Amino acid sequence: MILAAAIPAAAAIGGPVQGFVVDHGSRSVRPVNGLPGASLLGESLELGGGVHRAAFDAARGLGLVALDSGVLVATGGSGAPRMVEGAAPEVDMLAVNGNAGALYSRAAGRVQVVQGLGGSLPLRAADLPAPGAVLCLAVSREGDVVAGVEGGVYLLRTTGQTELLAEAVRPTALAIDDLSLLWADSGTGEVWKADAVKPFAVRRLLIAHVGGEVAGVAMSPDGALLAAALSDTRSVAIWNVASQVREADIELMAAPTRCQRMDTAGVFALNEAGTEPLLLLDLSDRSMPRVLFVPMKEKE
């Protein structure tokens, strides 16, 4: 079951909102308020409690939130809750891009797509053919799902067609926007980029050997820097794409689990809150990539 609810306006939760993250301590969703370098983790949103995981498109104010009772479609607007029939139980992965969302349930072995998140029409989760046990998940604004499994990166089209985009030993991280798709293969250490203008037809190797377990990948707004969040070494490796030089390694206070795009260009959440410090990666200034700690707002 999927429900829809409104995300409170920025003024109601304390200033400009960078995005939203899960707080596993309180099992809730919290906003990241303020600007990079001067951010605070805001108070929990009233979404029903029992949050397991969530994914947001911060720029659009849309998100999917997995609760004990189902999956909530959180929007920046208002309106009565909307249910989506046929959603798989025990959701393990979520992805949101514009009005499209994707879900993966390991127990059910199902990949699903939900379209029209920001609209008013009834919502329905549609099954897509799963190419295997999914290791990472992304979705395009058109609703086509990209899934990484052992052996390859696959494009699951809304038409039901499945296309092998690239062979990969163990793809563990995906990132997608209007122009390109990134994927990291922790089995080989390679990071690849595919052009999304003509559905992922033009591909090139960005980094030949990252070295480590890649939990997330991101690029600076100008495309000059590539960041790989490494969970095994609790660090972020920064590469100069043109020169192939590893320019920096930033040690972290917590193991990264993602590179989730926030509302400010070049800023990404590296993990979720609650059990460890919330960290943001800031690539907005290519001359000074940095990692920022986001403290929790003190109760008044």
PDB file of C-alpha atoms in Angstrom:
ATOM      1  CA  MET A   1       0.000   0.000   0.000  1.00  0.00           C
ATOM      2  CA  ILE A   2       1.288   3.444  -0.924  1.00  0.00           C
ATOM      3  CA  LEU A   3      -0.166   6.637   0.501  1.00  0.00           C
ATOM      4  CA  ALA A   4       0.429  10.276  -0.364  1.00  0.00           C
ATOM      5  CA  ALA A   5       0.953  13.096   2.107  1.00  0.00           C
ATOM      6  CA  ALA A   6       2.183  16.666   1.974  1.00  0.00           C
ATOM      7  CA  ILE A   7       5.680  17.747   2.972  1.00  0.00           C
ATOM      8  CA  PRO A   8       5.332  20.902   5.084  1.00  0.00           C
ATOM      9  CA  ALA A   9       6.422  24.151   3.457  1.00  0.00           C
ATOM     10  CA  ALA A  10       9.949  25.406   4.164  1.00  0.00           C
ATOM     11  CA  ALA A  11       8.699  28.162   6.456  1.00  0.00           C
ATOM     12  CA  ALA A  12       6.979  25.586   8.636  1.00  0.00           C
ATOM     13  CA  ILE A  13      10.135  23.590   9.276  1.00  0.00           C
ATOM     14  CA  GLY A  14      12.760  26.283   9.695  1.00  0.00           C
ATOM     15  CA  GLY A  15      14.090  28.103   6.637  1.00  0.00           C
ATOM     16  CA  PRO A  16      15.468  26.902   3.297  1.00  0.00           C
ATOM     17  CA  VAL A  17      15.475  23.133   2.950  1.00  0.00           C
ATOM     18  CA  GLN A  18      18.433  21.314   1.380  1.00  0.00           C
ATOM     19  CA  GLY A  19      16.619  17.998   1.337  1.00  0.00           C
ATOM     20  CA  PHE A  20      15.332  15.220   3.570  1.00  0.00           C
ATOM     21  CA  VAL A  21      17.000  12.239   5.246  1.00  0.00           C
ATOM     22  CA  VAL A  22      15.942   9.303   7.389  1.00  0.00           C
ATOM     23  CA  ASP A  23      16.722   9.493  11.106  1.00  0.00           C
ATOM     24  CA  HIS A  24      17.038   5.867  12.193  1.00  0.00           C
ATOM     25  CA  GLY A  25      17.184   6.852  15.849  1.00  0.00           C
ATOM     26  CA  SER A  26      13.627   8.203  15.848  1.00  0.00           C
ATOM     27  CA  ARG A  27      12.544   6.221  12.761  1.00  0.00           C
ATOM     28  CA  SER A  28      11.398   9.413  11.090  1.00  0.00           C
ATOM     29  CA  VAL A  29      12.206  11.760   8.199  1.00  0.00           C
ATOM     30  CA  ARG A  30      13.955  15.036   9.011  1.00  0.00           C
ATOM     31  CA  PRO A  31      14.667  18.079   6.828  1.00  0.00           C
ATOM     32  CA  VAL A  32      18.185  19.421   6.364  1.00  0.00           C
ATOM     33  CA  ASN A  33      17.631  23.150   6.911  1.00  0.00           C
ATOM     34  CA  GLY A  34      19.917  26.025   5.950  1.00  0.00           C
ATOM     35  CA  LEU A  35      22.801  26.436   3.528  1.00  0.00           C
ATOM     36  CA  PRO A  36      25.800  24.104   3.076  1.00  0.00           C
ATOM     37  CA  GLY A  37      28.223  24.750   5.914  1.00  0.00           C
ATOM     38  CA  ALA A  38      25.472  26.251   8.076  1.00  0.00           C
ATOM     39  CA  SER A  39      22.885  23.475   8.088  1.00  0.00           C
ATOM     40  CA  LEU A  40      20.866  21.917  10.883  1.00  0.00           C
ATOM     41  CA  LEU A  41      18.902  18.699  11.021  1.00  0.00           C
ATOM     42  CA  GLY A  42      15.324  19.835  11.606  1.00  0.00           C
ATOM     43  CA  GLU A  43      12.491  18.318  13.571  1.00  0.00           C
ATOM     44  CA  SER A  44      10.828  15.103  12.415  1.00  0.00           C
ATOM     45  CA  LEU A  45       8.063  15.408   9.849  1.00  0.00           C
ATOM     46  CA  GLU A  46       4.631  14.073  10.720  1.00  0.00           C
ATOM     47  CA  LEU A  47       4.481  11.188   8.262  1.00  0.00           C
ATOM     48  CA  GLY A  48       3.033   8.457  10.436  1.00  0.00           C
ATOM     49  CA  GLY A  49       6.131   7.066  12.165  1.00  0.00           C
ATOM     50  CA  GLY A  50       7.926   3.767  11.763  1.00  0.00           C
ATOM     51  CA  VAL A  51      10.117   4.915   8.860  1.00  0.00           C
ATOM     52  CA  HIS A  52      12.492   2.325   7.388  1.00  0.00           C
ATOM     53  CA  ARG A  53      13.950   4.155   4.389  1.00  0.00           C
ATOM     54  CA  ALA A  54      13.209   6.997   2.004  1.00  0.00           C
ATOM     55  CA  ALA A  55      14.268   8.564  -1.281  1.00  0.00           C
ATOM     56  CA  PHE A  56      13.661  12.151  -2.390  1.00  0.00           C
ATOM     57  CA  ASP A  57      14.010  14.414  -5.377  1.00  0.00           C
ATOM     58  CA  ALA A  58      14.965  17.468  -3.321  1.00  0.00           C
ATOM     59  CA  ALA A  59      14.552  19.920  -6.202  1.00  0.00           C
ATOM     60  CA  ARG A  60      10.965  18.796  -6.818  1.00  0.00           C
ATOM     61  CA  GLY A  61       9.989  18.201  -3.193  1.00  0.00           C
ATOM     62  CA  LEU A  62       8.841  14.659  -3.953  1.00  0.00           C
ATOM     63  CA  GLY A  63       9.702  11.465  -2.131  1.00  0.00           C
ATOM     64  CA  LEU A  64       8.881   7.869  -1.340  1.00  0.00           C
ATOM     65  CA  VAL A  65       8.983   6.836   2.315  1.00  0.00           C
ATOM     66  CA  ALA A  66       8.795   3.198   3.425  1.00  0.00           C
ATOM     67  CA  LEU A  67       6.882   2.831   6.701  1.00  0.00           C
ATOM     68  CA  ASP A  68       5.832  -0.149   8.811  1.00  0.00           C
ATOM     69  CA  SER A  69       2.403   0.140   7.203  1.00  0.00           C
ATOM     70  CA  GLY A  70       3.461   0.627   3.593  1.00  0.00           C
ATOM     71  CA  VAL A  71       5.056   3.310   1.425  1.00  0.00           C
ATOM     72  CA  LEU A  72       4.183   6.979   1.683  1.00  0.00           C
ATOM     73  CA  VAL A  73       4.326   9.282  -1.344  1.00  0.00           C
ATOM     74  CA  ALA A  74       5.381  12.622   0.147  1.00  0.00           C
ATOM     75  CA  THR A  75       4.759  15.677  -2.044  1.00  0.00           C
ATOM     76  CA  GLY A  76       5.274  19.409  -1.806  1.00  0.00           C
ATOM     77  CA  GLY A  77       1.580  20.025  -2.376  1.00  0.00           C
ATOM     78  CA  SER A  78      -1.569  19.105  -0.535  1.00  0.00           C
ATOM     79  CA  GLY A  79      -4.432  16.724  -1.061  1.00  0.00           C
ATOM     80  CA  ALA A  80      -6.034  13.575   0.222  1.00  0.00           C
ATOM     81  CA  PRO A  81      -3.911  10.427   0.613  1.00  0.00           C
ATOM     82  CA  ARG A  82      -3.621   8.350  -2.543  1.00  0.00           C
ATOM     83  CA  MET A  83      -3.113   4.613  -2.529  1.00  0.00           C
ATOM     84  CA  VAL A  84      -1.196   2.573  -5.063  1.00  0.00           C
ATOM     85  CA  GLU A  85      -2.444  -0.941  -5.578  1.00  0.00           C
ATOM     86  CA  GLY A  86      -0.031  -3.836  -5.945  1.00  0.00           C
ATOM     87  CA  ALA A  87       3.012  -2.364  -4.208  1.00  0.00           C
ATOM     88  CA  ALA A  88       5.454  -5.038  -3.048  1.00  0.00           C
ATOM     89  CA  PRO A  89       5.921  -5.524   0.709  1.00  0.00           C
ATOM     90  CA  GLU A  90       9.243  -5.225   2.556  1.00  0.00           C
ATOM     91  CA  VAL A  91      10.772  -2.571   0.313  1.00  0.00           C
ATOM     92  CA  ASP A  92      14.588  -2.637   0.422  1.00  0.00           C
ATOM     93  CA  MET A  93      15.436   0.115  -2.089  1.00  0.00           C
ATOM     94  CA  LEU A  94      13.754   3.298  -3.263  1.00  0.00           C
ATOM     95  CA  ALA A  95      14.612   5.821  -5.969  1.00  0.00           C
ATOM     96  CA  VAL A  96      12.867   9.040  -7.029  1.00  0.00           C
ATOM     97  CA  ASN A  97      13.470  11.294 -10.033  1.00  0.00           C
ATOM     98  CA  GLY A  98      10.911  13.977 -10.819  1.00  0.00           C
ATOM     99  CA  ASN A  99       7.442  12.432 -10.921  1.00  0.00           C
ATOM    100  CA  ALA A 100       8.753   8.859 -11.184  1.00  0.00           C
ATOM    101  CA  GLY A 101       9.718   6.471  -8.411  1.00  0.00           C
ATOM    102  CA  ALA A 102      11.119   2.945  -8.260  1.00  0.00           C
ATOM    103  CA  LEU A 103      10.934   0.260  -5.577  1.00  0.00           C
ATOM    104  CA  TYR A 104      12.728  -3.029  -5.041  1.00  0.00           C
ATOM    105  CA  SER A 105      11.706  -5.802  -2.668  1.00  0.00           C
ATOM    106  CA  ARG A 106      14.335  -8.476  -2.151  1.00  0.00           C
ATOM    107  CA  ALA A 107      11.891 -10.814  -0.412  1.00  0.00           C
ATOM    108  CA  ALA A 108       9.381 -10.588  -3.259  1.00  0.00           C
ATOM    109  CA  GLY A 109      12.051 -10.388  -5.974  1.00  0.00           C
ATOM    110  CA  ARG A 110      10.154  -7.503  -7.557  1.00  0.00           C
ATOM    111  CA  VAL A 111      11.174  -4.225  -9.183  1.00  0.00           C
ATOM    112  CA  GLN A 112       8.332  -1.727  -9.544  1.00  0.00           C
ATOM    113  CA  VAL A 113       7.837   1.724 -11.002  1.00  0.00           C
ATOM    114  CA  VAL A 114       5.343   4.372  -9.884  1.00  0.00           C
ATOM    115  CA  GLN A 115       4.632   7.344 -12.152  1.00  0.00           C
ATOM    116  CA  GLY A 116       2.767  10.590 -11.570  1.00  0.00           C
ATOM    117  CA  LEU A 117       3.954  11.126  -7.985  1.00  0.00           C
ATOM    118  CA  GLY A 118       3.274  14.855  -8.140  1.00  0.00           C
ATOM    119  CA  GLY A 119      -0.025  14.602  -9.998  1.00  0.00           C
ATOM    120  CA  SER A 120      -3.605  14.048  -8.939  1.00  0.00           C
ATOM    121  CA  LEU A 121      -4.479  10.879 -10.852  1.00  0.00           C
ATOM    122  CA  PRO A 122      -4.711   7.488  -9.106  1.00  0.00           C
ATOM    123  CA  LEU A 123      -1.347   5.798  -8.635  1.00  0.00           C
ATOM    124  CA  ARG A 124      -0.516   2.189  -9.428  1.00  0.00           C
ATOM    125  CA  ALA A 125       2.751   0.299  -8.985  1.00  0.00           C
ATOM    126  CA  ALA A 126       3.734  -1.565 -12.140  1.00  0.00           C
ATOM    127  CA  ASP A 127       5.989  -4.608 -12.055  1.00  0.00           C
ATOM    128  CA  LEU A 128       9.078  -4.657 -14.254  1.00  0.00           C
ATOM    129  CA  PRO A 129      11.108  -7.793 -15.057  1.00  0.00           C
ATOM    130  CA  ALA A 130      13.882  -8.141 -12.464  1.00  0.00           C
ATOM    131  CA  PRO A 131      17.155  -9.338 -14.050  1.00  0.00           C
ATOM    132  CA  GLY A 132      18.371 -10.781 -10.729  1.00  0.00           C
ATOM    133  CA  ALA A 133      19.034  -9.747  -7.136  1.00  0.00           C
ATOM    134  CA  VAL A 134      19.323  -5.949  -7.331  1.00  0.00           C
ATOM    135  CA  LEU A 135      22.400  -4.295  -5.791  1.00  0.00           C
ATOM    136  CA  CYS A 136      21.599  -0.679  -6.726  1.00  0.00           C
ATOM    137  CA  LEU A 137      18.646   1.151  -8.240  1.00  0.00           C
ATOM    138  CA  ALA A 138      17.891   4.390 -10.103  1.00  0.00           C
ATOM    139  CA  VAL A 139      15.003   5.770 -12.156  1.00  0.00           C
ATOM    140  CA  SER A 140      14.769   8.262 -15.021  1.00  0.00           C
ATOM    141  CA  ARG A 141      12.199  11.058 -15.127  1.00  0.00           C
ATOM    142  CA  GLU A 142      10.411   9.055 -17.831  1.00  0.00           C
ATOM    143  CA  GLY A 143      10.014   6.110 -15.456  1.00  0.00           C
ATOM    144  CA  ASP A 144      12.612   3.780 -16.962  1.00  0.00           C
ATOM    145  CA  VAL A 145      14.437   1.954 -14.161  1.00  0.00           C
ATOM    146  CA  VAL A 146      18.162   1.187 -14.081  1.00  0.00           C
ATOM    147  CA  ALA A 147      19.156  -1.793 -11.942  1.00  0.00           C
ATOM    148  CA  GLY A 148      22.614  -3.096 -11.111  1.00  0.00           C
ATOM    149  CA  VAL A 149      22.939  -6.846 -10.521  1.00  0.00           C
ATOM    150  CA  GLU A 150      25.899  -9.185 -10.438  1.00  0.00           C
ATOM    151  CA  GLY A 151      26.986  -9.412 -14.055  1.00  0.00           C
ATOM    152  CA  GLY A 152      25.559  -6.208 -15.467  1.00  0.00           C
ATOM    153  CA  VAL A 153      23.692  -2.914 -15.436  1.00  0.00           C
ATOM    154  CA  TYR A 154      20.203  -3.209 -16.944  1.00  0.00           C
ATOM    155  CA  LEU A 155      17.634  -0.760 -18.271  1.00  0.00           C
ATOM    156  CA  LEU A 156      14.081  -1.826 -17.396  1.00  0.00           C
ATOM    157  CA  ARG A 157      11.722   0.095 -19.644  1.00  0.00           C
ATOM    158  CA  THR A 158       8.122   0.898 -18.785  1.00  0.00           C
ATOM    159  CA  THR A 159       7.177  -1.035 -21.945  1.00  0.00           C
ATOM    160  CA  GLY A 160       8.395  -4.225 -20.249  1.00  0.00           C
ATOM    161  CA  GLN A 161      11.571  -4.500 -22.324  1.00  0.00           C
ATOM    162  CA  THR A 162      14.870  -5.259 -20.577  1.00  0.00           C
ATOM    163  CA  GLU A 163      18.159  -4.079 -22.069  1.00  0.00           C
ATOM    164  CA  LEU A 164      21.685  -4.878 -20.903  1.00  0.00           C
ATOM    165  CA  LEU A 165      23.434  -1.508 -20.799  1.00  0.00           C
ATOM    166  CA  ALA A 166      26.829  -2.830 -19.789  1.00  0.00           C
ATOM    167  CA  GLU A 167      28.487  -5.893 -18.367  1.00  0.00           C
ATOM    168  CA  ALA A 168      29.657  -5.365 -14.786  1.00  0.00           C
ATOM    169  CA  VAL A 169      31.072  -7.710 -12.174  1.00  0.00           C
ATOM    170  CA  ARG A 170      29.384  -6.142  -9.126  1.00  0.00           C
ATOM    171  CA  PRO A 171      27.783  -2.730  -9.696  1.00  0.00           C
ATOM    172  CA  THR A 172      27.087  -1.141  -6.308  1.00  0.00           C
ATOM    173  CA  ALA A 173      26.269   2.512  -7.049  1.00  0.00           C
ATOM    174  CA  LEU A 174      24.188   4.390  -9.628  1.00  0.00           C
ATOM    175  CA  ALA A 175      23.501   8.081 -10.223  1.00  0.00           C
ATOM    176  CA  ILE A 176      21.195   9.493 -12.886  1.00  0.00           C
ATOM    177  CA  ASP A 177      20.122  12.937 -14.054  1.00  0.00           C
ATOM    178  CA  ASP A 178      18.672  14.470 -17.220  1.00  0.00           C
ATOM    179  CA  LEU A 179      21.975  14.199 -19.094  1.00  0.00           C
ATOM    180  CA  SER A 180      23.831  11.128 -17.922  1.00  0.00           C
ATOM    181  CA  LEU A 181      24.015   7.908 -15.960  1.00  0.00           C
ATOM    182  CA  LEU A 182      26.939   6.969 -13.706  1.00  0.00           C
ATOM    183  CA  TRP A 183      27.659   3.518 -12.357  1.00  0.00           C
ATOM    184  CA  ALA A 184      30.448   2.134 -10.207  1.00  0.00           C
ATOM    185  CA  ASP A 185      31.594  -1.474 -10.423  1.00  0.00           C
ATOM    186  CA  SER A 186      33.143  -2.419  -7.085  1.00  0.00           C
ATOM    187  CA  GLY A 187      34.192  -5.730  -8.612  1.00  0.00           C
ATOM    188  CA  THR A 188      36.580  -4.070 -11.081  1.00  0.00           C
ATOM    189  CA  GLY A 189      37.054  -0.635  -9.511  1.00  0.00           C
ATOM    190  CA  GLU A 190      35.734   1.082 -12.643  1.00  0.00           C
ATOM    191  CA  VAL A 191      33.364   4.044 -12.864  1.00  0.00           C
ATOM    192  CA  TRP A 192      31.492   4.565 -16.132  1.00  0.00           C
ATOM    193  CA  LYS A 193      29.360   7.338 -17.590  1.00  0.00           C
ATOM    194  CA  ALA A 194      26.663   6.965 -20.240  1.00  0.00           C
ATOM    195  CA  ASP A 195      25.018   9.736 -22.231  1.00  0.00           C
ATOM    196  CA  ALA A 196      21.275   9.893 -21.533  1.00  0.00           C
ATOM    197  CA  VAL A 197      20.361  12.128 -24.475  1.00  0.00           C
ATOM    198  CA  LYS A 198      20.159   9.128 -26.808  1.00  0.00           C
ATOM    199  CA  PRO A 199      19.257   6.491 -24.192  1.00  0.00           C
ATOM    200  CA  PHE A 200      22.679   5.653 -22.765  1.00  0.00           C
ATOM    201  CA  ALA A 201      24.177   4.964 -26.208  1.00  0.00           C
ATOM    202  CA  VAL A 202      27.478   6.821 -25.720  1.00  0.00           C
ATOM    203  CA  ARG A 203      29.533   5.381 -22.856  1.00  0.00           C
ATOM    204  CA  ARG A 204      32.989   6.129 -21.576  1.00  0.00           C
ATOM    205  CA  LEU A 205      35.222   4.950 -18.773  1.00  0.00           C
ATOM    206  CA  LEU A 206      35.769   7.766 -16.264  1.00  0.00           C
ATOM    207  CA  ILE A 207      37.999   6.060 -13.698  1.00  0.00           C
ATOM    208  CA  ALA A 208      39.838   2.781 -14.282  1.00  0.00           C
ATOM    209  CA  HIS A 209      40.495   1.820 -10.669  1.00  0.00           C
ATOM    210  CA  VAL A 210      38.801   3.477  -7.711  1.00  0.00           C
ATOM    211  CA  GLY A 211      39.802   0.802  -5.207  1.00  0.00           C
ATOM    212  CA  GLY A 212      37.269   0.015  -2.500  1.00  0.00           C
ATOM    213  CA  GLU A 213      33.586  -0.685  -1.923  1.00  0.00           C
ATOM    214  CA  VAL A 214      31.711   2.126  -3.669  1.00  0.00           C
ATOM    215  CA  ALA A 215      28.490   3.145  -1.900  1.00  0.00           C
ATOM    216  CA  GLY A 216      27.788   6.217  -4.017  1.00  0.00           C
ATOM    217  CA  VAL A 217      29.116   8.294  -6.914  1.00  0.00           C
ATOM    218  CA  ALA A 218      28.662  11.962  -7.784  1.00  0.00           C
ATOM    219  CA  MET A 219      30.108  14.620 -10.072  1.00  0.00           C
ATOM    220  CA  SER A 220      30.738  18.317  -9.530  1.00  0.00           C
ATOM    221  CA  PRO A 221      28.325  20.650 -11.372  1.00  0.00           C
ATOM    222  CA  ASP A 222      30.941  21.384 -14.063  1.00  0.00           C
ATOM    223  CA  GLY A 223      31.753  17.689 -14.538  1.00  0.00           C
ATOM    224  CA  ALA A 224      35.412  18.215 -13.651  1.00  0.00           C
ATOM    225  CA  LEU A 225      35.443  16.156 -10.443  1.00  0.00           C
ATOM    226  CA  LEU A 226      34.185  12.684  -9.653  1.00  0.00           C
ATOM    227  CA  ALA A 227      33.581  11.625  -6.063  1.00  0.00           C
ATOM    228  CA  ALA A 228      33.380   8.008  -4.941  1.00  0.00           C
ATOM    229  CA  ALA A 229      32.048   7.321  -1.438  1.00  0.00           C
ATOM    230  CA  LEU A 230      33.915   4.270  -0.097  1.00  0.00           C
ATOM    231  CA  SER A 231      32.164   2.382   2.686  1.00  0.00           C
ATOM    232  CA  ASP A 232      35.019   0.001   3.537  1.00  0.00           C
ATOM    233  CA  THR A 233      37.549   2.785   4.197  1.00  0.00           C
ATOM    234  CA  ARG A 234      35.008   5.355   5.499  1.00  0.00           C
ATOM    235  CA  SER A 235      36.254   7.937   3.052  1.00  0.00           C
ATOM    236  CA  VAL A 236      35.485   9.892  -0.118  1.00  0.00           C
ATOM    237  CA  ALA A 237      37.941   9.738  -3.017  1.00  0.00           C
ATOM    238  CA  ILE A 238      38.010  12.809  -5.299  1.00  0.00           C
ATOM    239  CA  TRP A 239      39.212  12.359  -8.877  1.00  0.00           C
ATOM    240  CA  ASN A 240      40.074  14.879 -11.578  1.00  0.00           C
ATOM    241  CA  VAL A 241      38.213  13.389 -14.542  1.00  0.00           C
ATOM    242  CA  ALA A 242      40.349  14.989 -17.266  1.00  0.00           C
ATOM    243  CA  SER A 243      43.749  14.079 -15.793  1.00  0.00           C
ATOM    244  CA  GLN A 244      42.657  10.825 -14.080  1.00  0.00           C
ATOM    245  CA  VAL A 245      44.487  12.047 -10.962  1.00  0.00           C
ATOM    246  CA  ARG A 246      43.166  11.165  -7.513  1.00  0.00           C
ATOM    247  CA  GLU A 247      43.325  14.645  -6.010  1.00  0.00           C
ATOM    248  CA  ALA A 248      42.064  13.989  -2.490  1.00  0.00           C
ATOM    249  CA  ASP A 249      40.933  11.396   0.027  1.00  0.00           C
ATOM    250  CA  ILE A 250      38.642  12.761   2.726  1.00  0.00           C
ATOM    251  CA  GLU A 251      38.297  10.669   5.881  1.00  0.00           C
ATOM    252  CA  LEU A 252      34.781  10.471   7.313  1.00  0.00           C
ATOM    253  CA  MET A 253      33.286  10.192  10.794  1.00  0.00           C
ATOM    254  CA  ALA A 254      30.804   7.609   9.512  1.00  0.00           C
ATOM    255  CA  ALA A 255      30.645   4.974   6.802  1.00  0.00           C
ATOM    256  CA  PRO A 256      29.000   6.423   3.673  1.00  0.00           C
ATOM    257  CA  THR A 257      25.964   4.628   2.284  1.00  0.00           C
ATOM    258  CA  ARG A 258      25.009   6.861  -0.668  1.00  0.00           C
ATOM    259  CA  CYS A 259      25.497  10.084  -2.607  1.00  0.00           C
ATOM    260  CA  GLN A 260      21.975  11.528  -2.476  1.00  0.00           C
ATOM    261  CA  ARG A 261      21.572  14.782  -4.403  1.00  0.00           C
ATOM    262  CA  MET A 262      20.371  17.722  -2.300  1.00  0.00           C
ATOM    263  CA  ASP A 263      18.707  20.921  -3.520  1.00  0.00           C
ATOM    264  CA  THR A 264      21.938  22.946  -3.843  1.00  0.00           C
ATOM    265  CA  ALA A 265      23.893  22.006  -6.982  1.00  0.00           C
ATOM    266  CA  GLY A 266      26.936  19.906  -6.115  1.00  0.00           C
ATOM    267  CA  VAL A 267      25.793  18.965  -2.589  1.00  0.00           C
ATOM    268  CA  PHE A 268      25.063  15.341  -1.655  1.00  0.00           C
ATOM    269  CA  ALA A 269      24.074  13.473   1.515  1.00  0.00           C
ATOM    270  CA  LEU A 270      26.569  10.689   2.240  1.00  0.00           C
ATOM    271  CA  ASN A 271      24.518   8.792   4.813  1.00  0.00           C
ATOM    272  CA  GLU A 272      21.434   8.904   6.997  1.00  0.00           C
ATOM    273  CA  ALA A 273      21.036  10.294  10.484  1.00  0.00           C
ATOM    274  CA  GLY A 274      20.429   8.745  13.872  1.00  0.00           C
ATOM    275  CA  THR A 275      23.110   6.176  14.568  1.00  0.00           C
ATOM    276  CA  GLU A 276      26.040   8.171  13.122  1.00  0.00           C
ATOM    277  CA  PRO A 277      26.703  11.845  12.278  1.00  0.00           C
ATOM    278  CA  LEU A 278      24.930  13.120   9.154  1.00  0.00           C
ATOM    279  CA  LEU A 279      27.495  14.142   6.529  1.00  0.00           C
ATOM    280  CA  LEU A 280      27.142  16.238   3.371  1.00  0.00           C
ATOM    281  CA  LEU A 281      29.590  16.230   0.468  1.00  0.00           C
ATOM    282  CA  ASP A 282      30.018  19.669  -1.132  1.00  0.00           C
ATOM    283  CA  LEU A 283      31.451  19.697  -4.674  1.00  0.00           C
ATOM    284  CA  SER A 284      30.024  23.111  -5.603  1.00  0.00           C
ATOM    285  CA  ASP A 285      33.516  24.682  -5.571  1.00  0.00           C
ATOM    286  CA  ARG A 286      35.789  22.355  -7.540  1.00  0.00           C
ATOM    287  CA  SER A 287      38.887  23.957  -5.995  1.00  0.00           C
ATOM    288  CA  MET A 288      37.760  23.040  -2.481  1.00  0.00           C
ATOM    289  CA  PRO A 289      35.709  19.829  -2.183  1.00  0.00           C
ATOM    290  CA  ARG A 290      34.679  19.337   1.427  1.00  0.00           C
ATOM    291  CA  VAL A 291      32.591  17.198   3.779  1.00  0.00           C
ATOM    292  CA  LEU A 292      30.259  18.964   6.212  1.00  0.00           C
ATOM    293  CA  PHE A 293      28.763  17.712   9.473  1.00  0.00           C
ATOM    294  CA  VAL A 294      25.077  18.532  10.037  1.00  0.00           C
ATOM    295  CA  PRO A 295      24.191  18.858  13.738  1.00  0.00           C
ATOM    296  CA  MET A 296      20.684  18.293  15.045  1.00  0.00           C
ATOM    297  CA  LYS A 297      18.551  21.329  15.854  1.00  0.00           C
ATOM    298  CA  GLU A 298      18.263  21.870  19.593  1.00  0.00           C
ATOM    299  CA  LYS A 299      14.760  21.632  20.995  1.00  0.00           C
ATOM    300  CA  GLU A 300      13.336  24.964  22.081  1.00  0.00           C
TER     301      GLU A 300
END
